[in-house]
XYZ file of C-alpha atoms in Angstrom:
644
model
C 38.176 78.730 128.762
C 40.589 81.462 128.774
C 38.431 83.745 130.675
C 37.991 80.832 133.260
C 41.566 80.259 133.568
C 42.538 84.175 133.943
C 40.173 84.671 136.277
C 40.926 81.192 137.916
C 44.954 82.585 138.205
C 44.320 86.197 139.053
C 41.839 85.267 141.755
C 43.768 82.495 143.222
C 40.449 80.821 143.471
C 39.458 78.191 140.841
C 36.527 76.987 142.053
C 35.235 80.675 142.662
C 35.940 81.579 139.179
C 34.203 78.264 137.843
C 31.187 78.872 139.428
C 31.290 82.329 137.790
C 32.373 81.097 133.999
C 31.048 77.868 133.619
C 28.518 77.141 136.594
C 26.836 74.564 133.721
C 30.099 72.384 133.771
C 30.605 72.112 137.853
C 29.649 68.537 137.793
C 32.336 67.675 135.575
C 35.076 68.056 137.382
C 34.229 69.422 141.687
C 32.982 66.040 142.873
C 36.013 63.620 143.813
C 33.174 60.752 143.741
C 33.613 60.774 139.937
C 36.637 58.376 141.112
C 35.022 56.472 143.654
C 36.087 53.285 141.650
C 39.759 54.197 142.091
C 39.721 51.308 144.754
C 39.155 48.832 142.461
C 42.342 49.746 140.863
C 45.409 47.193 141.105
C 46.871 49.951 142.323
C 49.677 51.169 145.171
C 50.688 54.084 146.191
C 53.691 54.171 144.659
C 52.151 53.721 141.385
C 52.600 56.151 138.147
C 48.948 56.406 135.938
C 47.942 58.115 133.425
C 44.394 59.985 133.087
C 43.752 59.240 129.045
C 41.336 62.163 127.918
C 41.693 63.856 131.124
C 39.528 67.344 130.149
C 38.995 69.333 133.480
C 41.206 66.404 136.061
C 37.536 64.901 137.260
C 39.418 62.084 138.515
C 42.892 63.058 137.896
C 42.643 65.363 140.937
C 41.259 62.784 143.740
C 43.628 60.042 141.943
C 46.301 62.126 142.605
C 45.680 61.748 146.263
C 46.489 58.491 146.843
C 48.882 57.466 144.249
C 53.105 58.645 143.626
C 52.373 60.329 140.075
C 49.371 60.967 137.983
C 49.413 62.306 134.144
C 46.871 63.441 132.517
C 46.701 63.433 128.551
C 43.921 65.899 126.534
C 44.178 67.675 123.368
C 42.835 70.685 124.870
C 45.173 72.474 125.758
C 43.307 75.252 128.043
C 41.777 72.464 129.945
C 44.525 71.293 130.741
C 45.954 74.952 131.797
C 42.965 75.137 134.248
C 44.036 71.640 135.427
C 47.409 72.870 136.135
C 45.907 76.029 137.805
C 43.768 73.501 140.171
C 46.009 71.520 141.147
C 48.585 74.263 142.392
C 45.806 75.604 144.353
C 45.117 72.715 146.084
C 48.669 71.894 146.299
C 49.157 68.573 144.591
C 51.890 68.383 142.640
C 52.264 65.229 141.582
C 50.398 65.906 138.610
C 51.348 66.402 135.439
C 49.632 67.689 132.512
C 50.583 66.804 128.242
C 48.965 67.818 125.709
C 48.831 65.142 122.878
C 46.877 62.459 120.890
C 46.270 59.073 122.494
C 47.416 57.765 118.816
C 51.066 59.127 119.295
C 51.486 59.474 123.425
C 54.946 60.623 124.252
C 56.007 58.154 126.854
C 58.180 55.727 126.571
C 57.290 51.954 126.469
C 56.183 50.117 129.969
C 55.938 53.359 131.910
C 52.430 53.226 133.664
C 50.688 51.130 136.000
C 47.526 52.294 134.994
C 46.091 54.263 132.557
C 42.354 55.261 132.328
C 40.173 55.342 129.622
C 36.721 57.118 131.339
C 34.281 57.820 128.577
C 36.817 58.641 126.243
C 37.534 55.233 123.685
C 33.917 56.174 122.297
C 34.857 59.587 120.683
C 38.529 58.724 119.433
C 37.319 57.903 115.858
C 35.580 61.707 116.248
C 38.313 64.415 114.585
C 36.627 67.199 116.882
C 36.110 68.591 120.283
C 31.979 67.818 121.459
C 30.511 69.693 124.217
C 27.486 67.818 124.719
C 25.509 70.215 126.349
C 25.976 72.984 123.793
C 25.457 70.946 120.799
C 22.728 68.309 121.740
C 19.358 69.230 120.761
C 16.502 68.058 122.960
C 16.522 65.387 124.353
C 16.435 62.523 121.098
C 16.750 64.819 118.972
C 19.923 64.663 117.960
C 24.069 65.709 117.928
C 24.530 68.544 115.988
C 28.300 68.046 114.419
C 30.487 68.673 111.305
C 28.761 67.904 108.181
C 30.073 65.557 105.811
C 33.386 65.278 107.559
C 36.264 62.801 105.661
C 37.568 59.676 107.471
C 39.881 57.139 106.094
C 39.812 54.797 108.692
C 36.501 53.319 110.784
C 35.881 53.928 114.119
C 37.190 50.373 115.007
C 40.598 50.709 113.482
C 40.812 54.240 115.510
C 39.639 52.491 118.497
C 42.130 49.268 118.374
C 44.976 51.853 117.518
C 44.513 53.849 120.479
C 44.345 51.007 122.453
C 47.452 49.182 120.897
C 49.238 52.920 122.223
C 47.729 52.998 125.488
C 49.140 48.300 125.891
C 52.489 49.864 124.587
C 52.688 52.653 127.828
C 51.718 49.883 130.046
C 53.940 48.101 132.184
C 54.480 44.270 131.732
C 52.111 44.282 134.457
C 50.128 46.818 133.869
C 46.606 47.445 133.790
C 43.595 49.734 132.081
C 40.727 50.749 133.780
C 37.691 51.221 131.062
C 34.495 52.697 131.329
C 31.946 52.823 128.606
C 28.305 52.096 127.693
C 26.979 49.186 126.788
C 25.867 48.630 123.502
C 23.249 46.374 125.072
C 21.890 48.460 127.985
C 18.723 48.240 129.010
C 18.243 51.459 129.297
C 19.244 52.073 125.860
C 16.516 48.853 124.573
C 13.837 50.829 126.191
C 14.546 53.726 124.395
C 16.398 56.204 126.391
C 18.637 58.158 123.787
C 22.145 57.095 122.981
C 24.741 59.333 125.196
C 26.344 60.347 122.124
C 24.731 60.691 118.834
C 21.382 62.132 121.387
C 19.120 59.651 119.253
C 17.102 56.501 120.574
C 17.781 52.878 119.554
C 20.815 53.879 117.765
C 23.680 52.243 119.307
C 22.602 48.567 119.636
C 21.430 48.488 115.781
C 23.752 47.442 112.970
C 26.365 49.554 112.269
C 25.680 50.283 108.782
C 21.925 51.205 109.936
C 23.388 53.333 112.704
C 25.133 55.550 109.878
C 22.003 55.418 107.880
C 19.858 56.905 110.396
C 22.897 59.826 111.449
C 23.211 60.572 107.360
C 19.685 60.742 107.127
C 18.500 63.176 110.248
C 22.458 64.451 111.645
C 23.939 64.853 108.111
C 27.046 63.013 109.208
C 28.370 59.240 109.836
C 27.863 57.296 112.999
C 31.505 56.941 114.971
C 30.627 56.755 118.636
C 31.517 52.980 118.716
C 30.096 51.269 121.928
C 30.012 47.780 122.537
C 28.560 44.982 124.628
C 30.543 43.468 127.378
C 31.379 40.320 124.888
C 32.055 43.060 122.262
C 34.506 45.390 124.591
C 36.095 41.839 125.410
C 37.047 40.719 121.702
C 38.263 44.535 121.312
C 40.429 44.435 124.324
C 41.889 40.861 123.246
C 42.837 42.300 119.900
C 44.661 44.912 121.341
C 46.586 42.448 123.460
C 44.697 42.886 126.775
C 44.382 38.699 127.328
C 43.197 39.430 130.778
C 39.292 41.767 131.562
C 37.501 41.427 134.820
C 34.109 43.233 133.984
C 31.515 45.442 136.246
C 28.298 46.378 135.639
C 27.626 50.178 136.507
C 23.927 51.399 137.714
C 23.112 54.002 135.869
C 26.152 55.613 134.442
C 30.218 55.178 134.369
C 30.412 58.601 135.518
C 28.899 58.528 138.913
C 27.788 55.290 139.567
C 25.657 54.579 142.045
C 26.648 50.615 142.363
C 29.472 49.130 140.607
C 29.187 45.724 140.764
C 31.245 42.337 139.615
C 29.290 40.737 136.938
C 28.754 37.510 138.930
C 26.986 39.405 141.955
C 24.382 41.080 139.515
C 21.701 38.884 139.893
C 21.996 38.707 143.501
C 21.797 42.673 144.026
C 19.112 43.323 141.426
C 16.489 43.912 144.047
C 19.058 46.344 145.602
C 20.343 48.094 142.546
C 16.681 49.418 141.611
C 15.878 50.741 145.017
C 15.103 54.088 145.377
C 15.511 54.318 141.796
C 12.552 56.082 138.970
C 9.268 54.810 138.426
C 10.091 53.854 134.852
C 13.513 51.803 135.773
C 11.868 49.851 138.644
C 9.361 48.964 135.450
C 12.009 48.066 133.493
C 13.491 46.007 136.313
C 10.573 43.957 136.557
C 11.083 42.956 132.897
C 14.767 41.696 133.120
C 15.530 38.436 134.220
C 17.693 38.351 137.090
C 20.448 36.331 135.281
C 20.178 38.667 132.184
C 21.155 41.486 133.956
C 24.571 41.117 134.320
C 24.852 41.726 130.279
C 22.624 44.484 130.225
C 23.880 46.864 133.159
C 23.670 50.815 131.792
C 27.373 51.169 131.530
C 30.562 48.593 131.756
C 33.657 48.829 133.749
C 36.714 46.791 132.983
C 39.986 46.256 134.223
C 42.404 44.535 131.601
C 45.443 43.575 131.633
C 48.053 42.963 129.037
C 49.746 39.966 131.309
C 48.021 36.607 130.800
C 48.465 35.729 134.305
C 47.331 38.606 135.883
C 47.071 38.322 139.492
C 44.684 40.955 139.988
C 44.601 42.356 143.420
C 42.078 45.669 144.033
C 43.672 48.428 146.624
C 41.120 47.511 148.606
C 41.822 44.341 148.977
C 45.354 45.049 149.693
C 44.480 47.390 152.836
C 41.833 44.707 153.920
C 45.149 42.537 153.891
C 47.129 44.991 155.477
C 44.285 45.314 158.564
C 44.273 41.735 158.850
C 40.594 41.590 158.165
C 41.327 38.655 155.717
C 43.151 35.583 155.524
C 46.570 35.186 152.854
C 44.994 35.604 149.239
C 41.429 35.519 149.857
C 40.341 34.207 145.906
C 36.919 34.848 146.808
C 37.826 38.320 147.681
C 34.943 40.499 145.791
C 34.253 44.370 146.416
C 31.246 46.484 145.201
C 30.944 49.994 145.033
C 27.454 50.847 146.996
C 25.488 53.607 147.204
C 27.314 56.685 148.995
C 26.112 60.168 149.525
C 27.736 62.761 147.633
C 30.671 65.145 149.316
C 34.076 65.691 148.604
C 33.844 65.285 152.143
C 31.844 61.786 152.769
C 33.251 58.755 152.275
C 32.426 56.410 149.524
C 31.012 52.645 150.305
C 32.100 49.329 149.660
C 30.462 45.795 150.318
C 33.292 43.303 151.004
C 32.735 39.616 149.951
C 35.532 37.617 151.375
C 33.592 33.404 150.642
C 31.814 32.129 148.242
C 28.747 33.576 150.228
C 25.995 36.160 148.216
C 25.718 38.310 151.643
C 28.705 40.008 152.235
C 30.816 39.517 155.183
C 31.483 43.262 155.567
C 30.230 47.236 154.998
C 33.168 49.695 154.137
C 33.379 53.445 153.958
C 36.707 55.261 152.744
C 37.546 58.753 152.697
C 36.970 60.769 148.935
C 39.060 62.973 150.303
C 42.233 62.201 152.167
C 41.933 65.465 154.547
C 38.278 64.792 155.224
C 38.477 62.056 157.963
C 36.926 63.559 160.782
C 33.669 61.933 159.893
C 34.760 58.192 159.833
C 36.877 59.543 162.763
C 33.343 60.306 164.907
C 31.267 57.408 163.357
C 34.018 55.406 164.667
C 34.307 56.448 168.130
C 30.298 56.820 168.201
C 29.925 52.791 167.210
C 32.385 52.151 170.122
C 30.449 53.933 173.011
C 26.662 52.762 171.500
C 28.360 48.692 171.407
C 29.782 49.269 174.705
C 25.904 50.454 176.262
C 24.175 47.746 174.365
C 26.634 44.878 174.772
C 24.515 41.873 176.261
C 21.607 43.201 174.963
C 19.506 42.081 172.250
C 19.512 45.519 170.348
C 23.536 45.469 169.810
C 22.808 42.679 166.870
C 20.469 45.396 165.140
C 23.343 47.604 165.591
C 26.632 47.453 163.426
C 29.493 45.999 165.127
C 32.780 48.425 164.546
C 35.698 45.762 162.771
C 38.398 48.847 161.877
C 39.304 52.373 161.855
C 42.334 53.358 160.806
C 44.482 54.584 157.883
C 46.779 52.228 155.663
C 48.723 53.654 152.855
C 47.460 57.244 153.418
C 44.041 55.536 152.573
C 41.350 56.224 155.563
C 38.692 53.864 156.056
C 36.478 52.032 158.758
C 34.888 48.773 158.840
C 32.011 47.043 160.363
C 30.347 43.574 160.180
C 27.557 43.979 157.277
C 23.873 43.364 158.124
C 22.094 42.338 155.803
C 18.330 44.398 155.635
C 16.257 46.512 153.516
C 15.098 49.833 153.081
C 11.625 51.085 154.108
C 8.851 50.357 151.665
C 7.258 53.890 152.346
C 7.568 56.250 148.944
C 9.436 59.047 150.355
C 7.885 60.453 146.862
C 4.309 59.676 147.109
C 1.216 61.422 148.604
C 0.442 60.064 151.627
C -2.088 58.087 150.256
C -4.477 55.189 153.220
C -2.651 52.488 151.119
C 1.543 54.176 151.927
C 0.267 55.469 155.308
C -0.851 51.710 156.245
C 3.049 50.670 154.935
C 4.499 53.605 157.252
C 2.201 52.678 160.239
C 3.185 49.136 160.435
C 7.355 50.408 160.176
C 7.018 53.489 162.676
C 5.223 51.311 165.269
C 8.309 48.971 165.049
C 10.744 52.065 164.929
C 8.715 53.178 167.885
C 9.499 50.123 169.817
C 13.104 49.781 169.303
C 13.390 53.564 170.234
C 12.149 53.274 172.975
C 14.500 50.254 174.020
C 17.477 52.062 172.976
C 16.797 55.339 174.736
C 15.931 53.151 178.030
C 19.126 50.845 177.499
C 21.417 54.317 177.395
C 19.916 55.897 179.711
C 22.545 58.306 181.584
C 20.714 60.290 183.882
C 17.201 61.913 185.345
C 16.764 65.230 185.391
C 13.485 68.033 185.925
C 12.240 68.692 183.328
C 11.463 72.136 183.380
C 14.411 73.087 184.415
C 16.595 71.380 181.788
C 14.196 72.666 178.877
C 14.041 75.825 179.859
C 17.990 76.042 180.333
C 18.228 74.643 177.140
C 15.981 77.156 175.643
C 17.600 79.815 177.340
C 21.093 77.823 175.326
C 19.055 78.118 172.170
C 17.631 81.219 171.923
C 21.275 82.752 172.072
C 22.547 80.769 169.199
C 18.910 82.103 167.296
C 20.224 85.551 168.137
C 23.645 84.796 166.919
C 22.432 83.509 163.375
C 20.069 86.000 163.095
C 16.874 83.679 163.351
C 15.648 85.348 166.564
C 12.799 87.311 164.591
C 9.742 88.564 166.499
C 7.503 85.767 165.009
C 10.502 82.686 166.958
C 9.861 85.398 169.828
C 6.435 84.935 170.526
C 6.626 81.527 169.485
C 9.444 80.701 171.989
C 7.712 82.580 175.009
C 4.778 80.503 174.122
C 6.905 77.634 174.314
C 8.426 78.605 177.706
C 5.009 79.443 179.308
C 3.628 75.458 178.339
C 6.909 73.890 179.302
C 6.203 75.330 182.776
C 3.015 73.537 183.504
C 5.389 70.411 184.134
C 7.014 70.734 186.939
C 6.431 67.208 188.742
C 8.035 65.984 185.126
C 11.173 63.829 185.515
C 12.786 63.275 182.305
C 15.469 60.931 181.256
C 18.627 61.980 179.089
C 19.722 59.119 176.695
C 21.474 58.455 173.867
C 20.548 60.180 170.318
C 21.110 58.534 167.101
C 20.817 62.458 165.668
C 19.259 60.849 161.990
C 16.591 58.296 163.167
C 14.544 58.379 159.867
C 13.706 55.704 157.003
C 15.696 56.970 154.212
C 19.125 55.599 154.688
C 19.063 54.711 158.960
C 16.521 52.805 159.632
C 15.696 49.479 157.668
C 14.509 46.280 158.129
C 15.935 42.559 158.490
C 14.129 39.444 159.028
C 14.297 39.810 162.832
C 13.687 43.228 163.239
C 14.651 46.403 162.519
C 18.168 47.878 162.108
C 19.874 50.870 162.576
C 22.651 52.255 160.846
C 24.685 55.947 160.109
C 26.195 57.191 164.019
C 27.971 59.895 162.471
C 25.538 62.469 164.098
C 25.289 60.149 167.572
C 25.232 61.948 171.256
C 26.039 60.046 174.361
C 23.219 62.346 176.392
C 20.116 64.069 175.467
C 16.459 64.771 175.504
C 14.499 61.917 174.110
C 12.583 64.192 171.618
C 14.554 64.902 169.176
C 14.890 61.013 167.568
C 10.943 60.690 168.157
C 10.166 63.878 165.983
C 12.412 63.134 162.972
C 11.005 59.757 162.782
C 7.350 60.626 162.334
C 7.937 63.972 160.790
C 10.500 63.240 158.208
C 8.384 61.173 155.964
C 5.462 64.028 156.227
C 8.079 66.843 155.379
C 9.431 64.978 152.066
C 5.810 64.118 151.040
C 4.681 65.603 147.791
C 1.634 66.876 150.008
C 3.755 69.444 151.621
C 6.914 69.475 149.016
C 5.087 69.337 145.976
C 1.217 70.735 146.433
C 2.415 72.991 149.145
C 0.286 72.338 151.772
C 1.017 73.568 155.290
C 1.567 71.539 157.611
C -1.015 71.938 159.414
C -3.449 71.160 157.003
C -1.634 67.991 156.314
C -1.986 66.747 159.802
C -5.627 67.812 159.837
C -6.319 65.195 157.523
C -8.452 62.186 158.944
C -6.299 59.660 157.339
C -2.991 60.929 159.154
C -4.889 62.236 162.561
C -5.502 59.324 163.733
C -2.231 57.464 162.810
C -0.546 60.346 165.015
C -2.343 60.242 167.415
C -2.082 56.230 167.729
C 1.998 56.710 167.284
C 1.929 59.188 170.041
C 0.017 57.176 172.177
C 2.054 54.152 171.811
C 5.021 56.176 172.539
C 3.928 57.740 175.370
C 3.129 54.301 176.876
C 6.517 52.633 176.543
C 8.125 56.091 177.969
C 6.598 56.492 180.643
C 6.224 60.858 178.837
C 2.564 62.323 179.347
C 1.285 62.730 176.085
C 0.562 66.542 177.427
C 4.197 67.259 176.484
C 4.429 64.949 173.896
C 1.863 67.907 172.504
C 4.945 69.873 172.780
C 7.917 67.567 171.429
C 7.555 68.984 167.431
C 8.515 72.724 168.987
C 11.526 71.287 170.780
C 12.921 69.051 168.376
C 12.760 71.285 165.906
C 14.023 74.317 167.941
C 16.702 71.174 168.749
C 17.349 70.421 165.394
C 17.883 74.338 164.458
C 21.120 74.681 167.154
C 22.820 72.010 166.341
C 26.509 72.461 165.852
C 27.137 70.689 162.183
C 30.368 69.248 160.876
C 31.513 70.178 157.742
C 30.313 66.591 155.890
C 26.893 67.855 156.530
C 24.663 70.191 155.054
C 21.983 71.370 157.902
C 19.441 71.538 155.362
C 19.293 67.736 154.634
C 17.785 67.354 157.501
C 13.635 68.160 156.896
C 12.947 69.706 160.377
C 16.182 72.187 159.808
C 14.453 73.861 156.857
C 13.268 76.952 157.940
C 9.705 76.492 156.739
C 9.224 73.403 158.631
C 10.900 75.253 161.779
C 8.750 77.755 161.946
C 5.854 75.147 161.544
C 6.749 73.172 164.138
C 7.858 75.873 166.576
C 4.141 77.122 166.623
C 2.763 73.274 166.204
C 0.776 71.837 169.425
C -0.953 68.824 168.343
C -4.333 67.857 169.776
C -3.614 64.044 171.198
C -6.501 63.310 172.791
């Protein structure tokens, strides 16, 4: 640590220096969506909190953001140095770091409105510092820590003390945000090792067997109390925390995926596991739906030492604020969806404002309070696409923009939620007769509604040799310009050029793009169609390739065929299976456009020479998208598929 923080201070660069000192601990601490669940938080922004077991300022940084004064408590004193060193770089300085115990903190009585307990009340009863990734063994296998270490009091006692300090900081009104395993998960009953002691099965058995089994194969006692959500309840009350409102978190406190109030659990448990491993979608299967509330992965709980706590989430209080809800709203419920990592991406929220189990609306909010330029677009793109398809039966399968705008510093935007579901094609899987017949059914209805969109937004005709080859012309300088323009895109472009020439009676029509038109998080499916979703990367006028391309292409790039077994792709579309599929796709698109399937033949090399030239904001890494990657560039760019 003291190399990282004099290299940290001499450089004037912490995250430079991390990367260089402890590359192994990034995850800790870089990603702002470790505090993604800071909206849930009966917070303002004038509010004072306290980070309890802070270690590198993982969420005391983006707290810090939106919120008058943050502290942040460790006994480590050079993590806290390189927490001091961060935040001056990045120019907070509301922040304030103390070393000290959470037994004895030195504050004075009813001084926060928050303090947060992240992963920490399960170590307190532990007299020494654990870096889990230097002192686990394999995987099961075990903690390695101090051998027959004294203790005079159990891990209970240390726990209720430290929570007795943390009720005595809090203000009469006061809350604390808690985030632990659960004893009970049902991750943990299936045998995935405890997050602590390393070993399987051990934290829902008896405590006195739990110390059996650490004397017997770790050589010490078993301290890393967690508890079930009826457990952490009796706890809290104890400690004079009347009040808990629990979550379930999907798969882990730490970065959640979903965190979700316990009475919605059963209603999103088709949700929760999609997308998610083999072995968990198993498990799923297993759980009762109304089980699952008591056996989520990790718990989240707000308590607070008032008995009439009226609990009111900063989100709720900006949904008041934007008038998108009526006076108190007591059926007011927010979960914490599935976002896409990025300091720079905002995090999502479904909003249930009735006693409804579909939400009323979707919600995205800036991680980071200088990264709004992406809501900013998405906004202004949902505008112009509901303007062009008002009246027309595509603008239902379309999000309808509710709010943009920032309230209490806090950025976020709003739309009505539709409810659907994702594709059924395993993004994962070889492409197998059985997932090909799943993906043929879904691209012949993405096919359809493309091809309805890009004739509802139409803006104007043009030749189309002339545009493609002026675009090429466009292209081939920025190739040059990023050093892509090697003789191999040469002779691949002038090939290009020569075939685009044959169509010279060609009219083509420039239409909207959707710029991501692909299953994975765009495109899913309701009960009356499909539905589209994600116009961050919209344009208002284009070729109609590009959205064609990534649809039937992106679920052949991501295949294990050509990720995995590392086929070309050539070879993949040579298979039978597949040939004919494209060729029916192609066809059927070619018919409701009106394009000759003769430069259809030539759509891969355009899109992805498209796709390549793109100007990118800063939210997005190029690479995410398949066709980008310069493998399946160079594929494509040579790629002239035999339709006939």
């Amino acid at each position: 640590m003291q190399e990282l923080n004099k290299l940290a201070r001499d450089r004037g660069d912490w995250l430079g220096a991390a990367k260089k000192v402890v590359p192994q601990y990034l995850d800790h601490f870089v990603s702002f969506s470790r505090a993604d669940q800071q909206f849930l938080w009966p917070t303002t922004k004038e509010s004072r909190i306290l980070d309890a077991g802070s270690m590198w300022g993982g969420i005391t940084i983006p707290a810090a953001q939106y919120h008058k004064e943050v502290y942040a408590v460790d006994k480590t004193v050079e993590t806290l140095e390189f927490l001091n060193i961060r935040a001056e770089q990045m120019n907070f300085h509301n922040i304030h770091t103390v070393a000290a115990s959470l037994r004895n903190l030195p504050f004075s009585d009813n001084f926060f409105d928050l303090v947060i307990l992240n992963g920490v009340l399960e170590w307190v009863a532990l007299d020494e510092d654990v870096i889990l990734e230097k002192q686990w063994k394999r995987a099961g296998r075990g903690l390695k820590l101090k051998q027959n270490k004294k203790y005079s009091e159990n891990p209970t006692e240390m726990q209720l003390k430290v929570l007795q300090e943390i009720n005595r900081v809090l203000k009469p009104g006061g809350s604390l945000y808690l985030a632990i395993e659960n004893r009970i998960g049902y991750i943990y009953l299936a045998g995935w090792p405890d997050d602590h002691m390393n070993l399987p099965f051990i934290c829902f058995m008896p405590r006195f067997l739990a110390n059996f089994i650490t004397k017997l194969f770790l050589h010490c006692q078993y301290r890393t109390y967690v508890y079930s959500i009826s457990g952490c309840r009796s706890l809290l009350k104890k400690s004079g925390f009347p009040n808990t409102i629990f979550y379930g978190a999907f798969h882990h406190y730490n970065q959640p995926s979903e965190v979700i109030p316990l009475e919605l659990i059963s209603f999103l448990k088709k949700k929760i596991f999609t997308d998610k491993r083999w072995q968990l979608k198993f498990l799923s299967k297993l759980i009762p739906a109304g089980l699952l509330k008591y056996l989520s992965p990790s718990i989240i709980c707000l308590a607070s030492k008032s008995f009439k706590s009226d609990y009111k989430p900063r989100i709720k209080q900006i949904f008041q604020k934007a008038k998108l809800i009526r006076n108190n709203c007591p059926n007011f419920k927010a979960v914490k969806w599935d976002s896409r990592l990025g300091n720079n991406l905002p995090v999502n929220y479904l909003i249930y404002t009735d006693n409804s189990k579909i939400p009323t609306y979707f919600c995205k909010i800036s991680r980071d309070k200088q990264s709004t330029d992406t809501l900013k677009t998405e906004a202004i793109n949902l505008e112009s696409i509901g303007l062009l398809l008002k009246g027309k039966e595509l603008g239902l399968n379309i999000p309808r923009l509710v709010y943009y705008g920032t309230i209490d510093e806090i950025t976020f935007l709003v739309t009505e939620y539709i409810q659907a579901e994702k594709s059924k094609f395993n993004f994962n899987s070889r492409l197998t007769s059985q997932n090909l017949k799943k993906l043929d059914k879904e691209i012949n209805l993405a096919i359809e509604f493309l091809s309805k969109f890009q004739q509802y937004t139409v803006k104007r005709k043009v030749n189309a040799v002339q545009y493609l080859l002026s675009a090429i012309e466009e292209q081939k300088k920025k190739l040059e310009k990023n050093g892509l323009f090697t003789e191999e895109v040469k002779t691949l472009l002038n090939d290009l050029i020569n075939d685009v020439k044959k169509f010279k009676r060609v009219s083509l029509s420039l239409s909207s793009i959707q710029g991501d038109f692909d299953f994975f998080y765009n495109i899913m499916f309701g009960k009356d169609g499909l539905k589209l979703f994600d116009f961050e990367h919209y344009e208002s006028e284009g070729p109609p390739f590009l959205d064609f391309i990534t649809l039937i292409f992106n679920p052949i790039l991501v295949s294990y065929e050509y990720q995995k077994k590392g086929l070309s792709l050539i070879e993949i579309l040579d298979k039978p299976n597949l040939k004919n599929y494209l060729k029916s796709w192609f066809a059927k698109y070619s018919e409701l456009t009106g394009l000759p399937k003769e430069m259809l033949r030539l759509a891969p090399a355009i899109a992805a020479l498209e796709q390549k030239t793109k100007n990118y904001p800063a939210s997005r890494d190029p690479d995410s998208f398949p066709i980008y990657k310069q493998r399946a560039f160079n594929e494509m760019l040579s790629l002239k598929l035999n339709l006939l």
